[in-house]
mmCIF file of C-alpha atoms in Angstrom:
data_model
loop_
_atom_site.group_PDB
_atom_site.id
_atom_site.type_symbol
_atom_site.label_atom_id
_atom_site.label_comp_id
_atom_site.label_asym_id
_atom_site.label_seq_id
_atom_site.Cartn_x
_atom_site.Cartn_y
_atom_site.Cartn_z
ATOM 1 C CA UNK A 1 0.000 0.000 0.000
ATOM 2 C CA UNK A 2 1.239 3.672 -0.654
ATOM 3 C CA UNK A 3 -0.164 6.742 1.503
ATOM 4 C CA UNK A 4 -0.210 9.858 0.131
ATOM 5 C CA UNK A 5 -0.591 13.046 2.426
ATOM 6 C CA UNK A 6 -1.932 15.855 0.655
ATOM 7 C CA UNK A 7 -1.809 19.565 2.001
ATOM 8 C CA UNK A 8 -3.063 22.941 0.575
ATOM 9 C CA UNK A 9 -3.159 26.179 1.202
ATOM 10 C CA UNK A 10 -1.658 27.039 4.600
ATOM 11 C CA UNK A 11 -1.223 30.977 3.818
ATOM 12 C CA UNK A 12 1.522 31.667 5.940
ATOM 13 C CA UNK A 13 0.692 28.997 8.847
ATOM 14 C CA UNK A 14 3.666 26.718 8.903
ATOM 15 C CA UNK A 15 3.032 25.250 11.736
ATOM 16 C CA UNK A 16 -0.255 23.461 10.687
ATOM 17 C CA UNK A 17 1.901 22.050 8.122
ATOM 18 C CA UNK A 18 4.478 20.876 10.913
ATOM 19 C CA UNK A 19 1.210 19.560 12.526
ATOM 20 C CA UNK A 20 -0.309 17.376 9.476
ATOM 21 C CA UNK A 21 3.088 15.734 8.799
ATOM 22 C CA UNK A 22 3.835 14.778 12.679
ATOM 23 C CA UNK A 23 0.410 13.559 12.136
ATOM 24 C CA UNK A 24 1.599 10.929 9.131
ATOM 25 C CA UNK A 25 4.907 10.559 9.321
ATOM 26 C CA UNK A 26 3.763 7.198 7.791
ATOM 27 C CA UNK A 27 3.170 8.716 4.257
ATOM 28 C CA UNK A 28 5.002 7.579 1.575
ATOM 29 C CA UNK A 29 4.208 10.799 -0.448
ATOM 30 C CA UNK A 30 3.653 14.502 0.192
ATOM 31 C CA UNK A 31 1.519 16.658 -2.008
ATOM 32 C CA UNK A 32 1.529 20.493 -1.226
ATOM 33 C CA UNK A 33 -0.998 22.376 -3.633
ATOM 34 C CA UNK A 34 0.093 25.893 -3.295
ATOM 35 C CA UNK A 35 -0.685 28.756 -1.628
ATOM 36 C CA UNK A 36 2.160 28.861 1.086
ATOM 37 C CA UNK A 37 5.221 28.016 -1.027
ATOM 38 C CA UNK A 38 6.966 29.689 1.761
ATOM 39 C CA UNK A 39 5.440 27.793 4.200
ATOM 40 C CA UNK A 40 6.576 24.659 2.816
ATOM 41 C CA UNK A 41 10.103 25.441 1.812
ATOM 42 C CA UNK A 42 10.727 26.420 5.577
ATOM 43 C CA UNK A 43 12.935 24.190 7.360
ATOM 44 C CA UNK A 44 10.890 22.805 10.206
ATOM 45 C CA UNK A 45 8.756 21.523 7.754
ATOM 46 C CA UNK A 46 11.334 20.239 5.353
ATOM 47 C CA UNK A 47 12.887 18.571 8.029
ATOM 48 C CA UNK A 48 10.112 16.250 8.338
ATOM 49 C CA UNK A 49 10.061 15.383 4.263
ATOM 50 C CA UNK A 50 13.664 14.146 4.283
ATOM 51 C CA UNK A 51 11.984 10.116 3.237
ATOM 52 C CA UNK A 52 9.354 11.352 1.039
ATOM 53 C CA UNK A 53 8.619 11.492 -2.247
ATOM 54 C CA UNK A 54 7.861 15.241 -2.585
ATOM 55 C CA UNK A 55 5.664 17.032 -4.945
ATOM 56 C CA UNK A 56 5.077 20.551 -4.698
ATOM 57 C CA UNK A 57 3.147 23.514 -7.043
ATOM 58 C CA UNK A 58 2.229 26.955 -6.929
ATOM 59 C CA UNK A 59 -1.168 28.359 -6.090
ATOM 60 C CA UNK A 60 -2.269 31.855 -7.449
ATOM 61 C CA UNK A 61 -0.971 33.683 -4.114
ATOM 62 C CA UNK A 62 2.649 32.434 -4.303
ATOM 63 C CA UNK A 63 3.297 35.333 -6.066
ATOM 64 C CA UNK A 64 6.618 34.439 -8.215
ATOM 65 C CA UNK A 65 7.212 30.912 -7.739
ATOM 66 C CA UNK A 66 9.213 28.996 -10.129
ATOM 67 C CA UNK A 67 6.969 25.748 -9.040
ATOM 68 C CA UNK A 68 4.845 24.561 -11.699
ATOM 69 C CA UNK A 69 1.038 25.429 -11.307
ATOM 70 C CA UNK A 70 0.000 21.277 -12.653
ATOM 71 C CA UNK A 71 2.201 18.260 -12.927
ATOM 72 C CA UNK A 72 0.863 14.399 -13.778
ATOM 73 C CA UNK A 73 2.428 12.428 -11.416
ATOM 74 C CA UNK A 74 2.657 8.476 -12.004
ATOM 75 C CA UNK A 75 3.086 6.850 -8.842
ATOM 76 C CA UNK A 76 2.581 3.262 -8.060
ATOM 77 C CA UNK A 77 0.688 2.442 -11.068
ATOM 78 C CA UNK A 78 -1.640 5.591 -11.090
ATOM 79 C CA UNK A 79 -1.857 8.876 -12.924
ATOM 80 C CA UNK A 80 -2.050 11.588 -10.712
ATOM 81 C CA UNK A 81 -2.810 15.023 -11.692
ATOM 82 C CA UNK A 82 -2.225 17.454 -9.467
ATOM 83 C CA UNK A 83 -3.165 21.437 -9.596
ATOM 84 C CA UNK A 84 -3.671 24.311 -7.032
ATOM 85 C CA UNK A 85 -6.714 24.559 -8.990
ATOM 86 C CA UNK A 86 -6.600 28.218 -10.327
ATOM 87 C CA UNK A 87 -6.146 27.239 -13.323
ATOM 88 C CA UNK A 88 -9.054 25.139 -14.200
ATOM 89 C CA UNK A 89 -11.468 27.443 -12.286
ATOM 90 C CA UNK A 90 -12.027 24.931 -9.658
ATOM 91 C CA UNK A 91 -14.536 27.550 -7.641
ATOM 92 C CA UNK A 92 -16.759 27.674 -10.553
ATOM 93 C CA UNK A 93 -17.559 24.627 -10.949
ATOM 94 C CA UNK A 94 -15.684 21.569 -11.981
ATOM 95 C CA UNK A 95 -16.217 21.003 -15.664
ATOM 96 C CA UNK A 96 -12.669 22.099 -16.924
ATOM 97 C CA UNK A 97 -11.552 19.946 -14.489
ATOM 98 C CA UNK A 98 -12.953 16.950 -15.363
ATOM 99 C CA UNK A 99 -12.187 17.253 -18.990
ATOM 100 C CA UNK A 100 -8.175 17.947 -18.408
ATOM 101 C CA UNK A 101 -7.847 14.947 -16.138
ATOM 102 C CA UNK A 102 -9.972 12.834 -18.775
ATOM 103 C CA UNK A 103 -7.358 14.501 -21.436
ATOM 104 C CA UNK A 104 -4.602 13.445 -19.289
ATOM 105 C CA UNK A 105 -5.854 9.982 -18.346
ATOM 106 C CA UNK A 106 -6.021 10.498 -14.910
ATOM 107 C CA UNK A 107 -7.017 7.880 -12.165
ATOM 108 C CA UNK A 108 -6.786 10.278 -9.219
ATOM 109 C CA UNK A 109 -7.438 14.482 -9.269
ATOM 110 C CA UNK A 110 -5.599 16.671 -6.529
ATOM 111 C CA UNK A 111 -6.813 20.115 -6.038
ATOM 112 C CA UNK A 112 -7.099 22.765 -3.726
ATOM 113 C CA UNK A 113 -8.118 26.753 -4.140
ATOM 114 C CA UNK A 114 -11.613 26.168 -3.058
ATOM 115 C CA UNK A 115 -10.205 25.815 1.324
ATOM 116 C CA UNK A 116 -13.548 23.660 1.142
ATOM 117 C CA UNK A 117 -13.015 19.775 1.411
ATOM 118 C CA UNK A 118 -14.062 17.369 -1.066
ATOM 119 C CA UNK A 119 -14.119 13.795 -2.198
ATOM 120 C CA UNK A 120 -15.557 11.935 -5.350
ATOM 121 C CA UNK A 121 -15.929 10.067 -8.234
ATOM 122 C CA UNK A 122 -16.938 10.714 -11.506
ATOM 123 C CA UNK A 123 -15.961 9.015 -15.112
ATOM 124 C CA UNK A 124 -13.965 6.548 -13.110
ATOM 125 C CA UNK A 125 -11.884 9.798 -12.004
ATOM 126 C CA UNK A 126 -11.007 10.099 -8.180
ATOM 127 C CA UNK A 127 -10.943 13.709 -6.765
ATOM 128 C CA UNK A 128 -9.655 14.881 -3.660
ATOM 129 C CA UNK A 129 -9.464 18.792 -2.396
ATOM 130 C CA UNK A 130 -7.883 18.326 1.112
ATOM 131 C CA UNK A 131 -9.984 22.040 2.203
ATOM 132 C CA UNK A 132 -7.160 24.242 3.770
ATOM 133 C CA UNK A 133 -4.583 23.249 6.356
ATOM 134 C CA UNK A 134 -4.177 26.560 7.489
ATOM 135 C CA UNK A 135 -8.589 25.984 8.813
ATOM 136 C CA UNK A 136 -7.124 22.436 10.174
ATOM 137 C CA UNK A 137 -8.461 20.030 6.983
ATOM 138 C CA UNK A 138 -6.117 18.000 4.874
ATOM 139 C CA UNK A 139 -6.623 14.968 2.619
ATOM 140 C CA UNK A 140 -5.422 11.085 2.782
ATOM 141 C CA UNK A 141 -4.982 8.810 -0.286
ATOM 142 C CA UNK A 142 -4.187 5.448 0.164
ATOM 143 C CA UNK A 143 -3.550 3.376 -2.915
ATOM 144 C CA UNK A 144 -3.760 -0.412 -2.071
ATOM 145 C CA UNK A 145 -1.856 -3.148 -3.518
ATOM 146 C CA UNK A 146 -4.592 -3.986 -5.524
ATOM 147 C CA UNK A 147 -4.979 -0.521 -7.217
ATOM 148 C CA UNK A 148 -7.602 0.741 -5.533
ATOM 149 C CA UNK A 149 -8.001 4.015 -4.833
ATOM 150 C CA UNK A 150 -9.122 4.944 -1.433
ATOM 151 C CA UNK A 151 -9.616 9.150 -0.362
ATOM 152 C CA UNK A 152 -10.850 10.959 2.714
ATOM 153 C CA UNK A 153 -10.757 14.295 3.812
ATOM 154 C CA UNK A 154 -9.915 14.960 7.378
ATOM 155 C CA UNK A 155 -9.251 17.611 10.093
ATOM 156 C CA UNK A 156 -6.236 17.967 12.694
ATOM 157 C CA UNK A 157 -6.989 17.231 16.156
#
């Protein structure tokens, strides 16, 4: 089985970060969806990805970044498409989003933007927006050694 933790938009609030990560140190994988690149790049919270396999993009507030804003990340078996969510104009609904990760073959959807949590499945598409750390919500993805694809949204204690 392979855990993936997956954390958005901490806007300045490191610490929650820090928090979620303590939380898992079992993860496997670490997705960070923007909006508190600077957040993530600080060191208490690097300290804690040392054995993970790390991927990180920019949300519309880190201002600058030279992250990408999408990447399609295959990872034990899966396509994963990941986004901040800006750019498919995730808080207006979800049809642009569906039809890029149906363009890009997805199996599982990671977004964030929105700060509201979400699971679900459509078109045989998984979606996940872990809400925002920085309110205490953060997503889990376990993929089992079957393939299947397991999500849930959930809040630090």
């Amino acid at each position: 089985m392979l855990r993936l933790l997956v954390l958005s938009d901490s806007h300045r609030d490191s610490f929650a970060l820090v928090r979620a990560l303590r939380l898992h140190r079992e993860a496997d994988a670490v997705f960070f969806l923007g909006d508190g690149e600077e957040d993530f790049f600080s060191p208490g919270v690097q300290a804690l990805l040392t054995d993970k396999k790390v991927t990180a993009l920019a949300g519309n507030c880190d201002v600058c970044s030279a992250l990408p804003k999408e990447a399609l990340v295959p990872l034990f078996g899966k396509r994963i498409f990941a986004l901040h969510g800006h750019t498919r104009f995730v808080k207006h609904g979800f049809s642009m989003l569906e039809e890029e990760a149906a363009s890009r073959r997805a199996d599982l959807v990671l977004y964030g933007h929105t700060h509201v949590p979400r699971t679900a499945y459509e078109n045989g598409v998984h979606y996940l927006c872990p809400g925002s750390v920085h309110a205490g919500d953060y997503g889990l993805v376990d993929i089992t050694d079957d393939g299947q694809i397991i999500c849930i949204t959930a809040k630090l204690p």
